[in-house]
């Protein structure tokens, strides 16, 4: 079950992580969006479960999640129209991703509201860490700088000039990041196996 | 000729899969069972085209109303949900494994074609090209994973890592087609 959960998180995050988390500034916007959506969806699910059940409740929850994403998109457009034009599609798609991440987990009617909010916050935190790390890694390798969201678009701080080379820029592209992701997952598995063996030897 | 040009541009160069990334997770899920995907494909095509057909005129009317245009994604989503709910009633095999077929991809594709297309015909063409791109990538990835089953692969690369690497190489293939077309033009 736990393994399936990891796979689901990995697969659903692909849609946002690969094309949208190209820069740290974009990742930060997405992190705020996902945190807000997770909390908003949890709240409305609790409310909807009192009045509706079954497929009708699901449609109502999903419609509300898209509406919440539209509200966030409007706020982003007020803060920075440039950022909004760059991330418009992903801000909206995050609503469906966030809903699918939350959906099959628990019986929402029987859980207390504070417990639900806490668990959805922890779940989104894990997802957001992936997005932030990915954005930071890709921006540093591909452009040799880090950026933050600002009213004029993005505020860029150059760090390492040698990292902006074409050789490293490949890591920031869609193809490159997918390949690197595969290598990172394989390395993670290898490390876990090594640690397991070391623990057994220690015992 | 211009229709062919639009389809080619969208399938290879501005592929919703590689450029917008909206189908990556669907390709990931669907590729191990490509036979099931092909069985459900007609329903998916009808779903997407019907949603565009209904949502596009509504969104065009909302555009002319002024500030209401921010609600277009909600309208697209409601239309998409209603049509998929009807299709599930008409053909229950679409949900035989308990998972909505390409939910996120279908929503993203319809939204993209409704927002980017200039006319109803353009939107339908964009949606069709998106479906073509999805089908092409899923079949390619399914063929790759089938072949890899019988290959001698290092243990740590089996499963997800290899699918990620294959998807990355596929995206490079799509880019190459696009770039070579730009150069010859």
XYZ file of C-alpha atoms in Angstrom, chain A residues 6-125:
120
model
C 4.772 6.491 -3.470
C 4.130 5.526 -7.095
C 0.899 7.562 -7.182
C 2.683 10.634 -5.773
C 5.545 10.200 -8.258
C 3.196 9.818 -11.212
C 0.868 12.682 -10.332
C 3.737 15.026 -9.627
C 5.136 14.427 -13.133
C 2.554 16.709 -14.666
C 3.636 19.646 -12.478
C 7.270 18.851 -11.727
C 8.556 18.259 -15.253
C 7.176 21.189 -17.265
C 6.455 23.770 -14.544
C 9.236 23.444 -11.982
C 11.908 24.776 -14.338
C 12.884 27.635 -12.000
C 12.799 28.102 -8.239
C 10.441 31.073 -8.597
C 7.892 28.935 -10.487
C 8.275 26.174 -7.895
C 7.594 28.642 -5.074
C 4.376 29.824 -6.751
C 3.268 26.216 -7.254
C 4.080 25.357 -3.633
C 1.860 28.200 -2.371
C -0.860 27.113 -4.823
C -0.752 23.463 -3.729
C -0.716 24.311 0.011
C -3.708 26.604 -0.446
C -5.569 24.074 -2.621
C -4.955 21.165 -0.255
C -6.341 23.118 2.690
C -9.257 24.529 0.655
C -10.215 21.134 -0.772
C -10.022 19.454 2.648
C -12.302 22.116 4.101
C -14.875 21.852 1.350
C -14.807 18.045 1.392
C -15.708 18.118 5.061
C -18.557 20.531 4.307
C -19.838 18.640 1.251
C -19.802 15.287 3.105
C -22.547 16.620 5.408
C -24.975 17.276 2.536
C -23.971 15.041 -0.394
C -22.503 11.597 -0.965
C -21.367 9.391 -3.869
C -20.514 10.619 -7.392
C -22.466 13.885 -6.970
C -20.284 14.833 -4.000
C -17.152 14.088 -6.033
C -18.290 16.340 -8.904
C -19.140 19.137 -6.426
C -15.735 18.828 -4.706
C -13.889 18.825 -8.031
C -15.813 21.868 -9.299
C -14.989 23.706 -6.076
C -11.290 22.775 -6.380
C -11.158 24.250 -9.921
C -12.991 27.347 -8.646
C -10.425 27.681 -5.825
C -7.620 27.392 -8.402
C -9.274 30.104 -10.533
C -9.349 32.360 -7.454
C -5.627 31.755 -6.858
C -4.927 32.436 -10.535
C -6.763 35.794 -10.257
C -4.685 36.690 -7.160
C -1.495 35.751 -9.053
C -2.584 37.922 -12.003
C -3.006 40.875 -9.611
C 0.411 40.234 -7.996
C 2.334 39.649 -11.237
C 0.676 39.378 -14.672
C 3.921 38.021 -16.187
C 4.125 35.123 -13.721
C 0.431 34.466 -14.264
C 0.814 34.255 -18.038
C 3.715 31.799 -17.618
C 2.041 29.530 -15.053
C -1.643 29.855 -15.949
C -2.137 26.276 -17.126
C -0.218 24.678 -14.242
C -2.000 26.677 -11.546
C -5.301 25.290 -12.856
C -4.048 21.738 -13.375
C -2.675 21.743 -9.811
C -6.274 21.727 -8.572
C -6.999 18.361 -10.198
C -3.595 16.998 -9.086
C -4.196 18.146 -5.498
C -7.685 16.619 -5.496
C -6.445 13.288 -6.863
C -3.692 13.237 -4.234
C -6.229 13.714 -1.455
C -9.119 11.730 -2.884
C -8.786 8.035 -1.988
C -7.250 8.478 1.444
C -9.834 8.397 4.172
C -13.480 8.482 5.160
C -13.867 12.230 5.455
C -17.142 12.227 7.363
C -15.854 10.455 10.472
C -12.553 12.367 10.864
C -12.307 15.578 12.957
C -11.616 18.755 10.918
C -8.310 19.604 12.657
C -6.957 16.093 12.065
C -7.920 16.290 8.376
C -6.250 19.681 7.942
C -3.097 18.437 9.657
C -2.853 15.269 7.532
C -3.499 17.132 4.264
C -0.894 19.744 5.246
C 1.694 17.007 5.877
C 0.827 15.326 2.586
C 1.185 18.543 0.617
C 4.461 19.289 2.435
